Amino acid sequence: SQELEQSPQSLIVQEGKNLTINCTSSKTLYGLYWYKQKYGEGLIFLMMLQKGGEEKSHEKITAKLDEKKQQSSLHITASQPSHAGIYLCGADMWGNKLVFGAGTILRVKS
Amino acid sequence: GAGVSQTPSNKVTEKGKYVELRCDPISGHTALYWYRQSLGQGPEFLIYFQGTGAADDSGLPNDRFFAVRPEGSVSTLKIQRTERGDSAVYLCASSRDQTDEQYFGPGTRLTVT
């Protein structure tokens, strides 16, 4: 069973708009990873968060981990068509193996 | 440098047949992982190697699934007596060590007819 809940399941945004994807765990996270996946391809590593309250940014993507280390958000500023894809959060719950959420499908309309 | 590579990219096999899926990790990465991803789902953990040994195989669904990494680099996932339910994308990932981020290959899409 999934131990990570992602929301929304999918969203469509107009190019240039901001958006946020959430990832919630019922257990404390030792590490939280964000990946992006294009259909039929592997996962592209975006960011890793380990400390409560941590925030990281890369280009127009910002990821945060809350103080309790049970919820993370991924925020995209001024979305572009290149941001389209499936965003997956993965949790390091037992040391090495990752447990993933079901993913959020993002479409960006030009 | 080169990323994680997987072969074949696609494999179609008949129910009951044996298949082997290959993973070439990033050079120097000691940790290697296999995951399985079904349509509309996130990847599910199968097995983790640290060096040549399987450190955690708790995700393998049954004894038809087996994986090896004899020289601590290339790994092969082996599935015996394939069933239609085995159809999925099999993803391989590697990391420098067990605490580092995992880098994924493009996957092998397995279809069992």
PDB file of C-alpha atoms in Angstrom, chain B:
ATOM      1  CA  GLY B   1      29.797  10.680 -17.786  1.00  0.00           C
ATOM      2  CA  ALA B   2      27.334   8.047 -18.889  1.00  0.00           C
ATOM      3  CA  GLY B   3      24.206   7.495 -16.873  1.00  0.00           C
ATOM      4  CA  VAL B   4      22.520   4.262 -15.886  1.00  0.00           C
ATOM      5  CA  SER B   5      21.734   2.134 -18.922  1.00  0.00           C
ATOM      6  CA  GLN B   6      19.285  -0.750 -19.231  1.00  0.00           C
ATOM      7  CA  THR B   7      18.810  -3.364 -21.905  1.00  0.00           C
ATOM      8  CA  PRO B   8      16.641  -4.238 -23.625  1.00  0.00           C
ATOM      9  CA  SER B   9      14.436  -1.161 -23.703  1.00  0.00           C
ATOM     10  CA  ASN B  10      11.451  -3.321 -24.577  1.00  0.00           C
ATOM     11  CA  LYS B  11      10.850  -7.023 -24.120  1.00  0.00           C
ATOM     12  CA  VAL B  12       7.809  -8.994 -25.210  1.00  0.00           C
ATOM     13  CA  THR B  13       7.620 -12.586 -24.057  1.00  0.00           C
ATOM     14  CA  GLU B  14       5.084 -15.350 -23.802  1.00  0.00           C
ATOM     15  CA  LYS B  15       3.615 -16.500 -20.536  1.00  0.00           C
ATOM     16  CA  GLY B  16       5.794 -19.148 -18.950  1.00  0.00           C
ATOM     17  CA  LYS B  17       9.045 -18.031 -20.572  1.00  0.00           C
ATOM     18  CA  TYR B  18      12.247 -16.941 -18.834  1.00  0.00           C
ATOM     19  CA  VAL B  19      13.597 -13.388 -19.201  1.00  0.00           C
ATOM     20  CA  GLU B  20      16.727 -11.516 -18.176  1.00  0.00           C
ATOM     21  CA  LEU B  21      16.914  -7.752 -17.790  1.00  0.00           C
ATOM     22  CA  ARG B  22      20.283  -6.026 -17.624  1.00  0.00           C
ATOM     23  CA  CYS B  23      21.404  -2.894 -15.778  1.00  0.00           C
ATOM     24  CA  ASP B  24      24.694  -1.031 -16.206  1.00  0.00           C
ATOM     25  CA  PRO B  25      25.095   1.414 -13.300  1.00  0.00           C
ATOM     26  CA  ILE B  26      27.083   4.622 -13.269  1.00  0.00           C
ATOM     27  CA  SER B  27      30.779   3.793 -12.983  1.00  0.00           C
ATOM     28  CA  GLY B  28      31.944   3.781  -9.388  1.00  0.00           C
ATOM     29  CA  HIS B  29      28.480   3.523  -7.854  1.00  0.00           C
ATOM     30  CA  THR B  30      28.509   0.826  -5.214  1.00  0.00           C
ATOM     31  CA  ALA B  31      24.765   0.714  -4.557  1.00  0.00           C
ATOM     32  CA  LEU B  32      22.321  -0.634  -7.137  1.00  0.00           C
ATOM     33  CA  TYR B  33      18.529  -0.882  -6.904  1.00  0.00           C
ATOM     34  CA  TRP B  34      15.774  -2.538  -8.915  1.00  0.00           C
ATOM     35  CA  TYR B  35      12.229  -1.154  -8.928  1.00  0.00           C
ATOM     36  CA  ARG B  36       9.073  -2.116 -10.797  1.00  0.00           C
ATOM     37  CA  GLN B  37       6.568   0.447 -12.029  1.00  0.00           C
ATOM     38  CA  SER B  38       3.040  -0.371 -13.117  1.00  0.00           C
ATOM     39  CA  LEU B  39       0.953   2.012 -15.177  1.00  0.00           C
ATOM     40  CA  GLY B  40      -0.228   4.988 -13.167  1.00  0.00           C
ATOM     41  CA  GLN B  41       1.801   4.070 -10.104  1.00  0.00           C
ATOM     42  CA  GLY B  42       5.095   5.087  -8.597  1.00  0.00           C
ATOM     43  CA  PRO B  43       8.029   2.668  -8.677  1.00  0.00           C
ATOM     44  CA  GLU B  44       7.983  -0.186  -6.144  1.00  0.00           C
ATOM     45  CA  PHE B  45      11.194  -1.436  -4.589  1.00  0.00           C
ATOM     46  CA  LEU B  46      12.372  -4.933  -5.494  1.00  0.00           C
ATOM     47  CA  ILE B  47      15.978  -5.433  -4.397  1.00  0.00           C
ATOM     48  CA  TYR B  48      19.070  -3.498  -3.327  1.00  0.00           C
ATOM     49  CA  PHE B  49      22.722  -4.451  -3.820  1.00  0.00           C
ATOM     50  CA  GLN B  50      25.680  -3.036  -1.953  1.00  0.00           C
ATOM     51  CA  GLY B  51      28.663  -4.223  -3.919  1.00  0.00           C
ATOM     52  CA  THR B  52      28.146  -7.815  -4.996  1.00  0.00           C
ATOM     53  CA  GLY B  53      25.729  -8.819  -2.272  1.00  0.00           C
ATOM     54  CA  ALA B  54      21.982  -8.380  -2.097  1.00  0.00           C
ATOM     55  CA  ALA B  55      21.610  -6.281   1.044  1.00  0.00           C
ATOM     56  CA  ASP B  56      17.826  -6.231   0.905  1.00  0.00           C
ATOM     57  CA  ASP B  57      15.615  -8.400  -1.330  1.00  0.00           C
ATOM     58  CA  SER B  58      12.412  -7.898   0.628  1.00  0.00           C
ATOM     59  CA  GLY B  59      10.610  -6.400  -2.370  1.00  0.00           C
ATOM     60  CA  LEU B  60      10.919  -9.411  -4.652  1.00  0.00           C
ATOM     61  CA  PRO B  61       7.324 -10.645  -5.085  1.00  0.00           C
ATOM     62  CA  ASN B  62       8.078 -14.384  -5.116  1.00  0.00           C
ATOM     63  CA  ASP B  63      10.774 -16.946  -5.843  1.00  0.00           C
ATOM     64  CA  ARG B  64      10.342 -16.583  -9.600  1.00  0.00           C
ATOM     65  CA  PHE B  65      12.319 -13.352  -9.317  1.00  0.00           C
ATOM     66  CA  PHE B  66      16.059 -13.376  -8.775  1.00  0.00           C
ATOM     67  CA  ALA B  67      18.840 -10.827  -9.292  1.00  0.00           C
ATOM     68  CA  VAL B  68      22.614 -10.999  -9.367  1.00  0.00           C
ATOM     69  CA  ARG B  69      25.524  -8.595  -9.430  1.00  0.00           C
ATOM     70  CA  PRO B  70      28.549 -10.918  -9.570  1.00  0.00           C
ATOM     71  CA  GLU B  71      31.309  -8.336 -10.004  1.00  0.00           C
ATOM     72  CA  GLY B  72      29.731  -5.428  -8.189  1.00  0.00           C
ATOM     73  CA  SER B  73      28.898  -3.522 -11.346  1.00  0.00           C
ATOM     74  CA  VAL B  74      26.425  -4.875 -13.920  1.00  0.00           C
ATOM     75  CA  SER B  75      23.285  -6.474 -12.527  1.00  0.00           C
ATOM     76  CA  THR B  76      20.806  -8.869 -14.092  1.00  0.00           C
ATOM     77  CA  LEU B  77      17.210  -9.311 -12.978  1.00  0.00           C
ATOM     78  CA  LYS B  78      15.931 -12.769 -13.850  1.00  0.00           C
ATOM     79  CA  ILE B  79      12.274 -13.768 -14.008  1.00  0.00           C
ATOM     80  CA  GLN B  80      11.275 -17.404 -14.394  1.00  0.00           C
ATOM     81  CA  ARG B  81       7.933 -18.731 -15.657  1.00  0.00           C
ATOM     82  CA  THR B  82       6.703 -15.233 -16.472  1.00  0.00           C
ATOM     83  CA  GLU B  83       3.081 -14.363 -15.808  1.00  0.00           C
ATOM     84  CA  ARG B  84       0.913 -11.653 -17.374  1.00  0.00           C
ATOM     85  CA  GLY B  85       0.957  -9.833 -14.033  1.00  0.00           C
ATOM     86  CA  ASP B  86       4.713  -9.384 -14.377  1.00  0.00           C
ATOM     87  CA  SER B  87       4.120  -6.885 -17.183  1.00  0.00           C
ATOM     88  CA  ALA B  88       5.524  -3.540 -16.050  1.00  0.00           C
ATOM     89  CA  VAL B  89       8.459  -1.186 -16.494  1.00  0.00           C
ATOM     90  CA  TYR B  90      11.505  -2.438 -14.604  1.00  0.00           C
ATOM     91  CA  LEU B  91      13.720   0.396 -13.453  1.00  0.00           C
ATOM     92  CA  CYS B  92      17.284   0.215 -12.253  1.00  0.00           C
ATOM     93  CA  ALA B  93      18.975   2.903 -10.165  1.00  0.00           C
ATOM     94  CA  SER B  94      22.452   3.382  -8.750  1.00  0.00           C
ATOM     95  CA  SER B  95      24.042   5.646  -6.163  1.00  0.00           C
ATOM     96  CA  ARG B  96      27.574   6.326  -4.952  1.00  0.00           C
ATOM     97  CA  ASP B  97      26.699   4.736  -1.648  1.00  0.00           C
ATOM     98  CA  GLN B  98      23.558   3.889   0.275  1.00  0.00           C
ATOM     99  CA  THR B  99      23.134   7.435   1.611  1.00  0.00           C
ATOM    100  CA  ASP B 100      23.381   9.247  -1.726  1.00  0.00           C
ATOM    101  CA  GLU B 101      20.667  10.136  -4.202  1.00  0.00           C
ATOM    102  CA  GLN B 102      19.653   7.433  -6.640  1.00  0.00           C
ATOM    103  CA  TYR B 103      20.023   7.929 -10.396  1.00  0.00           C
ATOM    104  CA  PHE B 104      17.614   5.974 -12.549  1.00  0.00           C
ATOM    105  CA  GLY B 105      17.972   4.298 -15.914  1.00  0.00           C
ATOM    106  CA  PRO B 106      15.349   4.564 -18.697  1.00  0.00           C
ATOM    107  CA  GLY B 107      13.797   1.246 -17.740  1.00  0.00           C
ATOM    108  CA  THR B 108      12.882  -1.962 -19.543  1.00  0.00           C
ATOM    109  CA  ARG B 109       9.245  -2.308 -20.548  1.00  0.00           C
ATOM    110  CA  LEU B 110       8.301  -5.968 -20.111  1.00  0.00           C
ATOM    111  CA  THR B 111       5.139  -7.273 -21.717  1.00  0.00           C
ATOM    112  CA  VAL B 112       4.028 -10.831 -21.036  1.00  0.00           C
ATOM    113  CA  THR B 113       1.444 -12.085 -23.524  1.00  0.00           C
TER     114      THR B 113
END
